[in-house]
Short mmCIF file of C-alpha atoms and ligand atoms in Angstrom, two decimals:
data_model
loop_
_atom_site.label_atom_id
_atom_site.label_comp_id
_atom_site.label_asym_id
_atom_site.label_seq_id
_atom_site.Cartn_x
_atom_site.Cartn_y
_atom_site.Cartn_z
CA UNK A 574 -54.88 -4.85 -3.00
CA UNK A 575 -53.05 -1.67 -4.07
CA UNK A 576 -54.14 -0.50 -7.54
CA UNK A 577 -51.44 -0.61 -10.19
CA UNK A 578 -50.42 2.73 -11.71
CA UNK A 579 -51.73 3.33 -15.23
CA UNK A 580 -49.29 3.43 -18.14
CA UNK A 581 -49.46 7.22 -18.24
CA UNK A 582 -48.28 7.43 -14.63
CA UNK A 583 -45.10 5.57 -15.47
CA UNK A 584 -42.17 7.67 -16.65
CA UNK A 585 -39.01 6.14 -18.17
CA UNK A 586 -36.09 6.77 -15.80
CA UNK A 587 -32.47 6.50 -16.97
CA UNK A 588 -30.25 5.80 -13.96
CA UNK A 589 -26.50 6.37 -13.87
CA UNK A 590 -26.01 2.64 -14.48
CA UNK A 591 -28.32 2.68 -17.50
CA UNK A 592 -26.64 5.84 -18.85
CA UNK A 593 -23.22 4.19 -18.63
CA UNK A 594 -24.51 1.13 -20.44
CA UNK A 595 -26.15 3.30 -23.10
CA UNK A 596 -22.90 5.20 -23.71
CA UNK A 597 -20.96 1.94 -24.10
CA UNK A 598 -23.64 0.47 -26.36
CA UNK A 599 -23.56 3.51 -28.67
CA UNK A 600 -19.78 4.01 -28.31
CA UNK A 601 -18.34 7.01 -26.46
CA UNK A 602 -16.99 8.87 -29.49
CA UNK A 603 -20.08 8.06 -31.56
CA UNK A 604 -22.22 9.45 -28.76
CA UNK A 605 -20.16 12.66 -28.57
CA UNK A 606 -20.55 13.13 -32.33
CA UNK A 607 -24.28 12.34 -32.10
CA UNK A 608 -24.75 14.87 -29.31
CA UNK A 609 -22.78 17.56 -31.19
CA UNK A 610 -25.01 16.97 -34.23
CA UNK A 611 -28.18 17.00 -32.10
CA UNK A 612 -27.16 20.29 -30.44
CA UNK A 613 -26.23 21.78 -33.82
CA UNK A 614 -29.64 20.77 -35.24
CA UNK A 615 -31.41 22.49 -32.33
CA UNK A 616 -29.17 25.58 -32.59
CA UNK A 617 -30.29 25.79 -36.26
CA UNK A 618 -33.86 26.25 -35.06
CA UNK A 619 -32.83 28.63 -32.26
CA UNK A 620 -35.70 31.02 -32.85
CA UNK A 621 -38.31 28.29 -32.22
CA UNK A 622 -37.20 27.94 -28.60
CA UNK A 623 -38.60 29.54 -25.50
CA UNK A 624 -35.33 30.67 -23.84
CA UNK A 625 -34.39 32.13 -20.51
CA UNK A 626 -31.13 32.57 -18.56
CA UNK A 627 -30.91 29.81 -15.97
CA UNK A 628 -32.27 30.41 -12.49
CA UNK A 629 -29.31 30.39 -10.11
CA UNK A 630 -29.30 30.17 -6.31
CA UNK A 631 -25.87 31.16 -5.01
CA UNK A 632 -24.30 30.35 -1.65
CA UNK A 633 -20.83 30.75 -0.17
CA UNK A 634 -19.96 27.20 -1.27
CA UNK A 635 -21.44 27.08 -4.76
CA UNK A 636 -24.52 27.41 -6.89
CA UNK A 637 -27.67 25.40 -7.60
CA UNK A 638 -29.34 26.07 -10.93
CA UNK A 639 -32.48 25.22 -12.88
CA UNK A 640 -32.19 25.29 -16.68
CA UNK A 641 -35.47 25.22 -18.64
CA UNK A 642 -36.10 25.27 -22.41
CA UNK A 643 -39.03 24.43 -24.67
CA UNK A 644 -39.55 24.11 -28.42
CA UNK A 645 -43.35 24.30 -28.09
CA UNK A 646 -43.82 20.52 -28.32
CA UNK A 647 -41.37 19.31 -25.67
CA UNK A 648 -40.29 21.05 -22.46
CA UNK A 649 -37.09 20.18 -20.60
CA UNK A 650 -35.23 21.26 -17.52
CA UNK A 651 -32.03 20.33 -15.74
CA UNK A 652 -31.17 20.62 -12.06
CA UNK A 653 -27.42 21.17 -11.70
CA UNK A 654 -25.00 22.39 -9.05
CA UNK A 655 -21.48 23.77 -9.11
CA UNK A 656 -19.49 23.38 -5.87
CA UNK A 657 -15.73 23.78 -6.42
CA UNK A 658 -14.85 22.60 -2.89
CA UNK A 659 -16.91 19.39 -3.17
CA UNK A 660 -13.99 17.45 -4.63
CA UNK A 661 -12.09 17.78 -1.33
CA UNK A 662 -15.00 16.02 0.40
CA UNK A 663 -14.99 13.24 -2.18
CA UNK A 664 -18.05 14.68 -3.95
CA UNK A 665 -18.60 15.76 -7.57
CA UNK A 666 -18.16 19.49 -8.33
CA UNK A 667 -21.07 19.20 -10.77
CA UNK A 668 -24.03 16.80 -10.34
CA UNK A 669 -27.26 16.90 -12.30
CA UNK A 670 -30.53 15.27 -13.33
CA UNK A 671 -33.17 16.37 -15.79
CA UNK A 672 -36.61 15.85 -17.20
CA UNK A 673 -38.51 16.11 -20.49
CA UNK A 674 -42.26 16.71 -20.63
CA UNK A 675 -44.96 16.78 -23.28
CA UNK A 676 -46.07 20.41 -23.68
CA UNK A 677 -49.58 19.27 -24.72
CA UNK A 678 -50.40 17.58 -21.40
CA UNK A 679 -47.55 18.72 -19.15
CA UNK A 680 -46.91 15.05 -18.35
CA UNK A 681 -43.22 14.09 -17.99
CA UNK A 682 -41.95 11.67 -20.65
CA UNK A 683 -38.37 11.13 -19.41
CA UNK A 684 -36.45 11.47 -16.16
CA UNK A 685 -32.70 11.02 -16.39
CA UNK A 686 -29.43 11.25 -14.55
CA UNK A 687 -27.48 14.14 -16.06
CA UNK A 688 -24.11 14.19 -14.28
CA UNK A 689 -22.58 12.02 -17.01
CA UNK A 690 -24.86 13.53 -19.63
CA UNK A 691 -23.72 17.06 -18.68
CA UNK A 692 -20.06 16.11 -19.13
CA UNK A 693 -20.93 14.58 -22.51
CA UNK A 694 -23.03 17.49 -23.73
CA UNK A 695 -20.57 20.12 -22.48
CA UNK A 696 -17.78 18.39 -24.38
CA UNK A 697 -20.01 18.01 -27.46
CA UNK A 698 -20.87 21.74 -27.33
CA UNK A 699 -17.20 22.70 -27.00
CA UNK A 700 -16.35 20.53 -30.00
CA UNK A 701 -19.28 21.94 -31.98
CA UNK A 702 -17.98 25.48 -31.33
CA UNK A 703 -14.46 24.40 -32.30
CA UNK A 704 -15.78 22.75 -35.48
CA UNK A 705 -17.00 26.20 -36.55
CA UNK A 706 -14.28 28.41 -35.06
CA UNK A 707 -10.94 26.61 -34.60
CA UNK A 708 -8.20 27.08 -37.20
CA UNK A 709 -8.42 24.59 -40.05
CA UNK A 710 -6.24 21.58 -39.40
CA UNK A 711 -6.01 22.10 -35.61
CA UNK A 712 -4.49 18.87 -34.31
CA UNK A 713 -3.14 19.80 -30.84
CA UNK A 714 -5.13 21.00 -27.85
CA UNK A 715 -4.11 22.16 -24.39
CA UNK A 716 -6.35 20.89 -21.60
CA UNK A 717 -5.96 23.03 -18.47
CA UNK A 718 -7.91 21.61 -15.54
CA UNK A 719 -7.84 17.81 -15.56
CA UNK A 720 -10.91 17.11 -13.43
CA UNK A 721 -14.21 15.36 -14.12
CA UNK A 722 -14.95 17.09 -17.44
CA UNK A 723 -11.47 16.84 -18.94
CA UNK A 724 -11.40 13.43 -20.67
CA UNK A 725 -14.81 14.13 -22.22
CA UNK A 726 -13.52 17.45 -23.54
CA UNK A 727 -10.43 15.85 -25.08
CA UNK A 728 -12.33 12.96 -26.68
CA UNK A 729 -15.01 15.22 -28.16
CA UNK A 730 -12.31 17.35 -29.79
CA UNK A 731 -10.82 14.15 -31.23
CA UNK A 732 -14.13 12.70 -32.43
CA UNK A 733 -15.68 15.89 -33.79
CA UNK A 734 -12.67 18.00 -34.87
CA UNK A 735 -9.89 15.49 -35.54
CA UNK A 736 -7.60 16.56 -32.66
CA UNK A 737 -4.73 14.07 -32.32
CA UNK A 738 -2.67 15.35 -29.38
CA UNK A 739 -3.71 16.68 -25.96
CA UNK A 740 -1.35 18.50 -23.59
CA UNK A 741 -2.51 18.30 -19.98
CA UNK A 742 -1.95 20.64 -17.05
CA UNK A 743 -3.56 20.86 -13.60
CA UNK A 744 -2.33 22.48 -10.38
CA UNK A 745 -2.83 19.03 -8.87
CA UNK A 746 -0.49 16.52 -10.60
CA UNK A 747 -2.71 13.66 -9.38
CA UNK A 748 -5.52 15.01 -11.59
CA UNK A 749 -3.18 15.07 -14.61
CA UNK A 750 -2.05 11.49 -13.87
CA UNK A 751 -5.68 10.36 -13.68
CA UNK A 752 -6.57 12.11 -16.94
CA UNK A 753 -3.52 10.72 -18.77
CA UNK A 754 -4.33 7.20 -17.49
CA UNK A 755 -7.95 7.46 -18.61
CA UNK A 756 -7.00 8.71 -22.07
CA UNK A 757 -4.40 5.99 -22.67
CA UNK A 758 -5.66 3.70 -25.40
CA UNK A 759 -8.09 6.22 -26.88
CA UNK A 760 -5.80 6.99 -29.80
CA UNK A 761 -4.99 10.46 -28.50
CA UNK A 762 -1.34 11.30 -27.99
CA UNK A 763 -1.18 12.54 -24.37
CA UNK A 764 1.52 14.84 -22.97
CA UNK A 765 1.58 15.73 -19.25
CA UNK A 766 2.91 19.26 -18.66
CA UNK A 767 4.29 21.07 -15.62
CA UNK A 768 2.76 24.48 -16.33
CA UNK A 769 -0.11 26.02 -18.24
CA UNK A 770 2.42 27.79 -20.48
CA UNK A 771 4.04 24.46 -21.38
CA UNK A 772 0.62 22.94 -22.17
CA UNK A 773 -0.25 25.81 -24.49
CA UNK A 774 3.00 25.66 -26.44
CA UNK A 775 2.19 24.52 -29.99
CA UNK A 776 -1.54 24.01 -29.31
CA UNK A 777 -4.17 25.49 -31.63
CA UNK A 778 -7.11 24.84 -29.28
CA UNK A 779 -6.74 26.01 -25.66
CA UNK A 780 -9.34 24.59 -23.29
CA UNK A 781 -9.64 25.93 -19.76
CA UNK A 782 -11.84 23.81 -17.50
CA UNK A 783 -10.79 24.57 -13.93
CA UNK A 784 -13.01 24.95 -10.88
CA UNK A 785 -12.46 27.82 -8.50
CA UNK A 786 -15.06 30.18 -7.07
CA UNK A 787 -13.10 33.32 -7.88
CA UNK A 788 -11.68 35.43 -10.71
CA UNK A 789 -8.74 33.16 -11.57
CA UNK A 790 -6.35 33.95 -14.41
CA UNK A 791 -5.54 30.66 -16.08
CA UNK A 792 -4.70 32.34 -19.39
CA UNK A 793 -2.71 35.57 -19.09
CA UNK A 794 -2.15 38.00 -21.94
CA UNK A 795 1.41 36.92 -22.71
CA UNK A 796 0.43 33.23 -22.94
CA UNK A 797 -1.95 33.57 -25.89
CA UNK A 798 -0.53 33.97 -29.39
CA UNK A 799 -2.31 34.80 -32.65
CA UNK A 800 -4.49 32.32 -34.51
CA UNK A 801 -5.63 30.07 -31.64
CA UNK A 802 -9.12 29.04 -30.57
CA UNK A 803 -9.86 29.34 -26.84
CA UNK A 804 -12.50 27.06 -25.37
CA UNK A 805 -13.20 28.63 -21.95
CA UNK A 806 -15.50 26.33 -20.01
CA UNK A 807 -14.78 26.72 -16.29
CA UNK A 808 -15.83 30.38 -15.87
CA UNK A 809 -19.56 29.91 -15.58
CA UNK A 810 -20.75 31.89 -12.54
CA UNK A 811 -20.73 35.50 -11.37
CA UNK A 812 -17.29 36.11 -9.84
CA UNK A 813 -15.78 32.96 -11.47
CA UNK A 814 -13.62 33.48 -14.56
CA UNK A 815 -10.45 32.00 -16.10
CA UNK A 816 -9.22 34.28 -18.89
CA UNK A 817 -7.45 37.64 -18.44
CA UNK A 818 -9.45 40.65 -19.61
CA UNK A 819 -6.63 41.61 -22.01
CA UNK A 820 -7.04 38.26 -23.81
CA UNK A 821 -10.78 38.86 -24.14
CA UNK A 822 -10.11 42.27 -25.68
CA UNK A 823 -7.86 40.66 -28.35
CA UNK A 824 -10.41 37.93 -29.16
CA UNK A 825 -13.57 37.61 -31.20
CA UNK A 826 -15.99 36.22 -28.63
CA UNK A 827 -18.69 33.62 -29.28
CA UNK A 828 -21.32 32.67 -26.71
CA UNK A 829 -24.33 30.41 -26.38
CA UNK A 830 -27.03 32.82 -25.16
CA UNK A 831 -25.75 36.35 -24.56
CA UNK A 832 -28.24 37.36 -21.78
CA UNK A 833 -26.99 34.43 -19.66
CA UNK A 834 -23.30 34.64 -20.60
CA UNK A 835 -23.12 38.35 -19.76
CA UNK A 836 -24.00 37.38 -16.17
CA UNK A 837 -21.95 34.19 -15.89
CA UNK A 838 -19.23 34.00 -18.53
CA UNK A 839 -15.77 35.46 -19.10
CA UNK A 840 -17.49 38.53 -20.57
CA UNK A 841 -18.77 39.55 -17.13
CA UNK A 842 -15.35 41.28 -17.07
CA UNK A 843 -16.32 43.47 -20.06
CA UNK A 844 -18.83 46.31 -20.47
CA UNK A 845 -22.41 45.06 -21.01
CA UNK A 846 -22.45 46.16 -24.66
CA UNK A 847 -19.14 44.57 -25.70
CA UNK A 848 -19.84 42.85 -29.05
CA UNK A 849 -20.27 39.08 -28.95
CA UNK A 850 -21.71 36.61 -31.47
CA UNK A 851 -24.08 33.80 -30.53
CA UNK A 852 -22.84 30.47 -31.88
CA UNK A 853 -26.16 29.64 -33.56
CA UNK A 854 -25.71 32.72 -35.78
CA UNK A 855 -22.45 31.28 -37.12
CA UNK A 856 -24.06 27.86 -37.59
CA UNK A 857 -26.93 29.24 -39.72
CA UNK A 858 -24.58 31.55 -41.67
CA UNK A 859 -26.02 34.75 -40.23
CA UNK A 860 -22.66 35.82 -38.70
CA UNK A 861 -19.03 35.16 -39.51
CA UNK A 862 -16.94 32.73 -37.46
CA UNK A 863 -13.19 32.57 -38.13
CA UNK A 864 -12.15 35.02 -40.81
CA UNK A 865 -8.34 34.95 -40.62
CA UNK A 866 -5.38 32.81 -39.61
CA UNK A 867 -4.26 35.35 -37.03
CA UNK A 868 -7.63 35.88 -35.37
CA UNK A 869 -8.13 34.64 -31.80
CA UNK A 870 -11.58 33.09 -31.44
CA UNK A 871 -12.91 32.50 -27.93
CA UNK A 872 -15.90 30.33 -27.08
CA UNK A 873 -17.12 31.60 -23.71
CA UNK A 874 -19.05 28.43 -22.81
CA UNK A 875 -21.23 28.51 -19.70
CA UNK A 876 -23.69 25.77 -20.63
CA UNK A 877 -27.15 26.58 -21.96
CA UNK A 878 -30.51 24.86 -21.46
CA UNK A 879 -31.01 23.99 -25.15
CA UNK A 880 -27.90 21.75 -24.97
CA UNK A 881 -29.52 19.79 -22.14
CA UNK A 882 -32.81 19.67 -24.02
CA UNK A 883 -31.00 18.26 -27.10
CA UNK A 884 -29.11 15.75 -24.96
CA UNK A 885 -32.26 14.53 -23.20
CA UNK A 886 -34.09 14.12 -26.52
CA UNK A 887 -31.08 12.21 -27.88
CA UNK A 888 -31.26 9.86 -24.88
CA UNK A 889 -35.05 9.44 -25.18
CA UNK A 890 -34.65 8.44 -28.84
CA UNK A 891 -31.73 6.11 -28.21
CA UNK A 892 -33.14 4.16 -25.23
CA UNK A 893 -36.13 2.95 -27.28
CA UNK A 894 -36.03 -0.81 -27.57
CA UNK A 895 -32.91 -1.15 -25.40
CA UNK A 896 -34.50 -1.81 -22.01
CA UNK A 897 -31.92 0.60 -20.59
CA UNK A 898 -34.39 2.39 -18.35
CA UNK A 899 -36.80 1.67 -15.53
CA UNK A 900 -40.42 2.75 -15.36
CA UNK A 901 -40.94 5.00 -12.36
CA UNK A 902 -44.33 5.59 -10.79
CA UNK A 903 -43.80 9.37 -10.80
CA UNK A 904 -47.28 10.76 -11.43
CA UNK A 905 -50.49 10.33 -9.47
CA UNK A 906 -52.98 9.47 -12.22
CA UNK A 907 -56.36 8.36 -10.79
CA UNK A 908 -58.93 6.80 -13.16
CA UNK A 909 -61.24 9.72 -12.37
CA UNK A 910 -58.92 12.76 -12.62
CA UNK A 911 -60.97 14.61 -9.97
CA UNK A 912 -60.76 11.78 -7.47
CA UNK A 913 -57.17 12.20 -6.33
CA UNK A 914 -58.31 11.96 -2.70
CA UNK A 915 -60.27 8.76 -3.39
CA UNK A 916 -57.17 7.20 -4.87
CA UNK A 917 -55.31 8.00 -1.64
CA UNK A 918 -58.15 6.55 0.49
CA UNK A 919 -58.22 3.32 -1.50
CA UNK A 920 -54.50 2.92 -0.81
CA UNK A 921 -54.99 2.96 2.98
CA UNK A 922 -53.74 -0.24 4.69
CA UNK A 923 -56.63 -2.71 4.89
CA UNK A 924 -58.87 -0.67 2.55
N1 NAD B 1423 -19.53 25.49 -19.42
C1 NAD B 1423 -20.22 24.41 -19.10
O1 NAD B 1423 -21.17 24.03 -19.77
C2 NAD B 1423 -19.76 23.61 -17.92
C3 NAD B 1423 -20.30 22.33 -17.71
C4 NAD B 1423 -19.81 21.56 -16.66
C5 NAD B 1423 -18.84 22.10 -15.81
N2 NAD B 1423 -18.40 23.38 -16.03
C6 NAD B 1423 -17.36 23.96 -15.16
O2 NAD B 1423 -16.13 23.36 -15.53
C7 NAD B 1423 -15.26 23.41 -14.40
C8 NAD B 1423 -14.60 22.08 -14.21
O3 NAD B 1423 -15.58 21.13 -13.84
P1 NAD B 1423 -15.13 19.68 -13.35
O4 NAD B 1423 -16.39 18.93 -13.10
O5 NAD B 1423 -14.11 19.13 -14.27
O6 NAD B 1423 -14.43 20.09 -11.95
P2 NAD B 1423 -13.36 19.27 -11.09
O7 NAD B 1423 -13.40 19.87 -9.73
O8 NAD B 1423 -13.57 17.81 -11.25
O9 NAD B 1423 -11.97 19.63 -11.80
C9 NAD B 1423 -11.41 20.91 -11.80
C10 NAD B 1423 -9.89 20.80 -11.87
O10 NAD B 1423 -9.35 22.11 -12.02
C11 NAD B 1423 -8.10 22.11 -11.34
N3 NAD B 1423 -7.68 23.49 -11.11
C12 NAD B 1423 -8.19 24.40 -10.22
N4 NAD B 1423 -7.52 25.57 -10.33
C13 NAD B 1423 -6.60 25.40 -11.31
C14 NAD B 1423 -5.62 26.25 -11.89
N5 NAD B 1423 -5.46 27.50 -11.47
N6 NAD B 1423 -4.84 25.75 -12.90
C15 NAD B 1423 -4.99 24.48 -13.33
N7 NAD B 1423 -5.90 23.62 -12.80
C16 NAD B 1423 -6.69 24.08 -11.82
C17 NAD B 1423 -8.38 21.30 -10.07
O11 NAD B 1423 -7.18 20.83 -9.48
C18 NAD B 1423 -9.26 20.17 -10.65
O12 NAD B 1423 -8.50 19.03 -11.00
C19 NAD B 1423 -16.11 23.85 -13.22
O13 NAD B 1423 -15.84 25.21 -12.95
C20 NAD B 1423 -17.53 23.68 -13.69
O14 NAD B 1423 -18.41 24.59 -13.07
C21 NAD B 1423 -18.82 24.12 -17.08
#
C-alpha cells in the first residue's frame, strides 16, 4: 500500500475554478477594494520587505518573469509572462501562478493560479495610486486598450475611487465591443470611442493598458491637458512604452519600486536620475502626491512583487473555511527526514 502524505506535505492549491468562485463569493468590487487595502497596508510597511527587481528572461516573442518578495515571516513569488502576440493564437498575453512559503521552514503554504489574481491586483494597485493622486472628484476615465485587464481596471476605479463613466478605445473594435458588453450592468456608464483622443476628452483619469512589444505612443503631447491623472499600465518591459517622452517631462511621476521601473517603465525613456516618487512614500506621508489642480500626475505602473505577495496573503486568509481549494501533495516529506530514498523505495510497485 502506498503511504499517505503527511499533513505538512499537503499544500492548499487554488485553481482557476476555485479563484473564480472565491471572487464571486466575496463580490468582485468588494474584492478589488479588499486587495487595494491589503496592498496599501503592505506599502505602509515597505521598509520591512526584502525587495528586488523581478528576474526577467526576454525573447523575441515576449518575457517570462519571476517576482519574489518577503516580509521576513512569509516569502512569496509569482511566475508571469508577457507575450503580446499570444492573443492572435487564442492565448492569454499574461498568464501567472504563484506561491507563498513559511520563512521559518521554507515549506510552501499556498499555491495559486494568478492569471485572474494578477488582473485583480493590477487593477487594485492602479486604483490605489489614483486614490492618492487623481484630482478630487474624478468621475470619468478613459480606458485605452480594451483587452484582458481592461474591465478589471474600470471596475477598480469605480469601486475604490468612485469613477462613474468609462470611455473605451482600442485599435481593435471587437475588443471595445467585448469590454462594453462585459461592463454593461456594472453601474458604470460606458462610452465606446473611435479614437484615443475622443476617449480622453473630458476624462480626469487616463488609463493606457495596451500590449505591443515596442515603443508605442498611445498618449502624445497634444492629447494630455493640465490636471489629469495618467495610469500607464501597459509599458512594463524594456523597449515597451506607451506615453510620449514630452508628456513624461510635464508630469510628476510616481512608481512602485524605482530600481525596477527605471528598467521597465515609461521612465526608461528618461535619464536614470530623473526624479520620481515611490507610491509608498505618498501613502505614509513622506512625500507629496497631488499638490495642484493643474498638475499632471502619472503612475508608471509595471507591477511589483509586493502587490502579488499582498494578493496571495489576501487569498490565503479568505479561503479559510470555504473549501475553495484542493490539497496538493507538493512536498516529499518522509517520516525520517534523512530517508528520502527509503520513501521512494517503499513506493515501488509491489513493495
Ligand atoms: N503594470 C502591470 O502591473 C501589468 C499587469 C498586467 C498586464 N500588464 C500589461 O498590460 C498590457 C495589457 O495586458 P492585457 O492582458 O490586457 O493584454 P491584451 O492583449 O488582452 O489586450 C491589449 C489590448 O491592447 C490593444 N492595443 C494594442 N495596441 C493598441 C493601440 N496602439 N491603441 C489602442 N489599443 C491598442 C489590443 O488590440 C488589445 O485589445 C500588456 O502590455 C501587459 O503586459 C501590466
